[in-house]
Amino acid sequence: MDQLLTHTGGMGQDKMFSKAWYNEYFKRAYESPTHARFCEEVYGGDLCQHGMMDVEEMEFLASLLKPGEKVLEIGCSNGRITEYLAQNSGCSILGIDYSDVAIAQARQRAQSKADRPTFQCVDLIADEIPGEGYDTIVAVDCIYFMGDYDATIKKIHAKLKPGGRMIVAAIQVKEDGEAEDILKPGHTRLAQVLKTLSLPYQQHDFTPNVRNHWVKNYDYSRSLYADFAAEGNVFLADARIAENGWFKDHAERGTLARFLYVIEYNSAVKGES
Ligand SMILES: C[S@@+](CC[C@H](N)C(=O)[O-])C[C@H]1O[C@@H](n2cnc3c(N)ncnc32)[C@H](O)[C@@H]1O
């Protein structure tokens, strides 16, 4: 991911993935018919996604949640995935994100929902995670932005109830010079951290999905470019283009993997205070 950030720095997308950048992204994406079409084509359904989780993976994630469970979703953006999870599992869910624009959109939508997910603006690095005693904490494609995996996992784990679990969706890229087996189950950076922390987990493989995702992301950002431009939303197309060449290259070289990690609570997590 460090190489991606270096790469996107020169693509006309200033401070990509910062809070200000995400605010601009969601301000535009929320109202953009072309962004909705892009998501339909690339993810298999429009939930204003900005991660890499397609509909198949999301259905699987929803199937893991239980009615009445107390769930926290971190990095929830404008809450469309949160809504989907609430509707398809019957869980009670709080979504948090540091984009105040996205959280305002999520709250506005939730007003009309019977199952009413709730939302809060929280910076996962600077702020405390609200609440405690969660049955499940979900993180879809946001753990990369929160610094050290070890510290992040410990911070999230501390908010679980005994017997709870974390469900983390994350990719692993094999960059030059990294170990050959880093893409294999049990060897990714996150898997290595979980092992160090003595956290038992299961790894569900969505590698074919994510490789397919980046090819489609690359193709549709270009084929819909004129439509984005006609809306005044070149920013959105350029945002996708800034990252998808790098990822498509990794997908085609087979140096990209994706897993959904279901991580169990352990009362003896090493290093947790
Ligand atoms: C790649 S997007 C994924 C969004 C959504 N989960 C999805 O799959 O479409 C990453 C999300 O993490 C949020 N994020 C990044 N850094 C964060 C931080 N320090 N605290 C809270 N949210 C953060 C962004 O605002 C964005 O909504």
PDB file of C-alpha atoms and ligand atoms in Angstrom, residues 17-18 22 26 43 47-53 73-78 81 96-99 102 122-126 139-142 144-146, ligand 1:
ATOM      1  CA  PHE A  17      -7.443   9.039   1.048  1.00  0.00           C
ATOM      2  CA  SER A  18      -7.234  11.976   3.505  1.00  0.00           C
ATOM      3  CA  TYR A  22     -12.929  11.445   1.167  1.00  0.00           C
ATOM      4  CA  PHE A  26     -18.555  11.264  -1.073  1.00  0.00           C
ATOM      5  CA  TYR A  43     -19.470  -4.443  -7.737  1.00  0.00           C
ATOM      6  CA  LEU A  47     -24.068   0.761  -2.546  1.00  0.00           C
ATOM      7  CA  CYS A  48     -21.804   3.757  -3.241  1.00  0.00           C
ATOM      8  CA  GLN A  49     -18.823   1.516  -2.543  1.00  0.00           C
ATOM      9  CA  HIS A  50     -15.261   2.719  -2.428  1.00  0.00           C
ATOM     10  CA  GLY A  51     -13.657  -0.544  -1.317  1.00  0.00           C
ATOM     11  CA  MET A  52     -13.233  -3.831  -3.167  1.00  0.00           C
ATOM     12  CA  MET A  53     -16.075  -5.954  -1.792  1.00  0.00           C
ATOM     13  CA  GLU A  73     -18.879  -1.205  11.362  1.00  0.00           C
ATOM     14  CA  ILE A  74     -15.732   0.854  11.072  1.00  0.00           C
ATOM     15  CA  GLY A  75     -14.903   2.807   7.904  1.00  0.00           C
ATOM     16  CA  CYS A  76     -18.595   2.664   6.949  1.00  0.00           C
ATOM     17  CA  SER A  77     -18.419   5.627   4.498  1.00  0.00           C
ATOM     18  CA  ASN A  78     -21.963   6.872   3.769  1.00  0.00           C
ATOM     19  CA  ILE A  81     -23.193  -1.174   3.142  1.00  0.00           C
ATOM     20  CA  ILE A  96     -18.383   5.014  12.148  1.00  0.00           C
ATOM     21  CA  ASP A  97     -16.174   6.916   9.717  1.00  0.00           C
ATOM     22  CA  TYR A  98     -14.002  10.019   9.793  1.00  0.00           C
ATOM     23  CA  SER A  99     -15.665  11.629   6.761  1.00  0.00           C
ATOM     24  CA  ALA A 102     -20.309  10.673   4.490  1.00  0.00           C
ATOM     25  CA  VAL A 122     -14.980   9.064  14.497  1.00  0.00           C
ATOM     26  CA  ASP A 123     -11.316   9.165  13.483  1.00  0.00           C
ATOM     27  CA  LEU A 124     -10.095   5.627  14.105  1.00  0.00           C
ATOM     28  CA  ILE A 125      -6.531   6.818  14.695  1.00  0.00           C
ATOM     29  CA  ALA A 126      -7.098   9.907  16.842  1.00  0.00           C
ATOM     30  CA  ALA A 139     -14.074  -3.545   8.892  1.00  0.00           C
ATOM     31  CA  VAL A 140     -14.273  -3.519   5.097  1.00  0.00           C
ATOM     32  CA  ASP A 141     -11.227  -2.133   3.300  1.00  0.00           C
ATOM     33  CA  CYS A 142     -10.351   0.474   5.888  1.00  0.00           C
ATOM     34  CA  TYR A 144      -4.968   0.006   5.554  1.00  0.00           C
ATOM     35  CA  PHE A 145      -5.552   3.625   6.578  1.00  0.00           C
ATOM     36  CA  MET A 146      -5.248   3.160  10.313  1.00  0.00           C
TER      37      MET A 146
HETATM   38  C1  LIG B   1     -11.696   2.343   0.880  1.00  0.00           C
HETATM   39  S1  LIG B   1     -12.966   3.168   1.745  1.00  0.00           S
HETATM   40  C2  LIG B   1     -14.038   1.795   2.135  1.00  0.00           C
HETATM   41  C3  LIG B   1     -15.411   2.271   2.424  1.00  0.00           C
HETATM   42  C4  LIG B   1     -16.422   1.136   2.603  1.00  0.00           C
HETATM   43  N1  LIG B   1     -16.088   0.309   3.743  1.00  0.00           N
HETATM   44  C5  LIG B   1     -16.510   0.308   1.352  1.00  0.00           C
HETATM   45  O1  LIG B   1     -16.085  -0.856   1.370  1.00  0.00           O
HETATM   46  O2  LIG B   1     -16.992   0.833   0.341  1.00  0.00           O
HETATM   47  C6  LIG B   1     -12.182   3.518   3.316  1.00  0.00           C
HETATM   48  C7  LIG B   1     -13.100   4.235   4.304  1.00  0.00           C
HETATM   49  O3  LIG B   1     -12.357   4.389   5.524  1.00  0.00           O
HETATM   50  C8  LIG B   1     -12.565   5.703   6.007  1.00  0.00           C
HETATM   51  N2  LIG B   1     -11.372   6.065   6.812  1.00  0.00           N
HETATM   52  C9  LIG B   1     -10.093   6.194   6.393  1.00  0.00           C
HETATM   53  N3  LIG B   1      -9.292   6.543   7.402  1.00  0.00           N
HETATM   54  C10 LIG B   1     -10.082   6.625   8.507  1.00  0.00           C
HETATM   55  C11 LIG B   1      -9.848   6.963   9.866  1.00  0.00           C
HETATM   56  N4  LIG B   1      -8.624   7.300  10.317  1.00  0.00           N
HETATM   57  N5  LIG B   1     -10.886   6.937  10.728  1.00  0.00           N
HETATM   58  C12 LIG B   1     -12.129   6.625  10.296  1.00  0.00           C
HETATM   59  N6  LIG B   1     -12.433   6.328   9.018  1.00  0.00           N
HETATM   60  C13 LIG B   1     -11.408   6.317   8.128  1.00  0.00           C
HETATM   61  C14 LIG B   1     -12.770   6.566   4.775  1.00  0.00           C
HETATM   62  O4  LIG B   1     -13.459   7.779   5.049  1.00  0.00           O
HETATM   63  C15 LIG B   1     -13.559   5.612   3.869  1.00  0.00           C
HETATM   64  O5  LIG B   1     -14.947   5.742   4.078  1.00  0.00           O
END
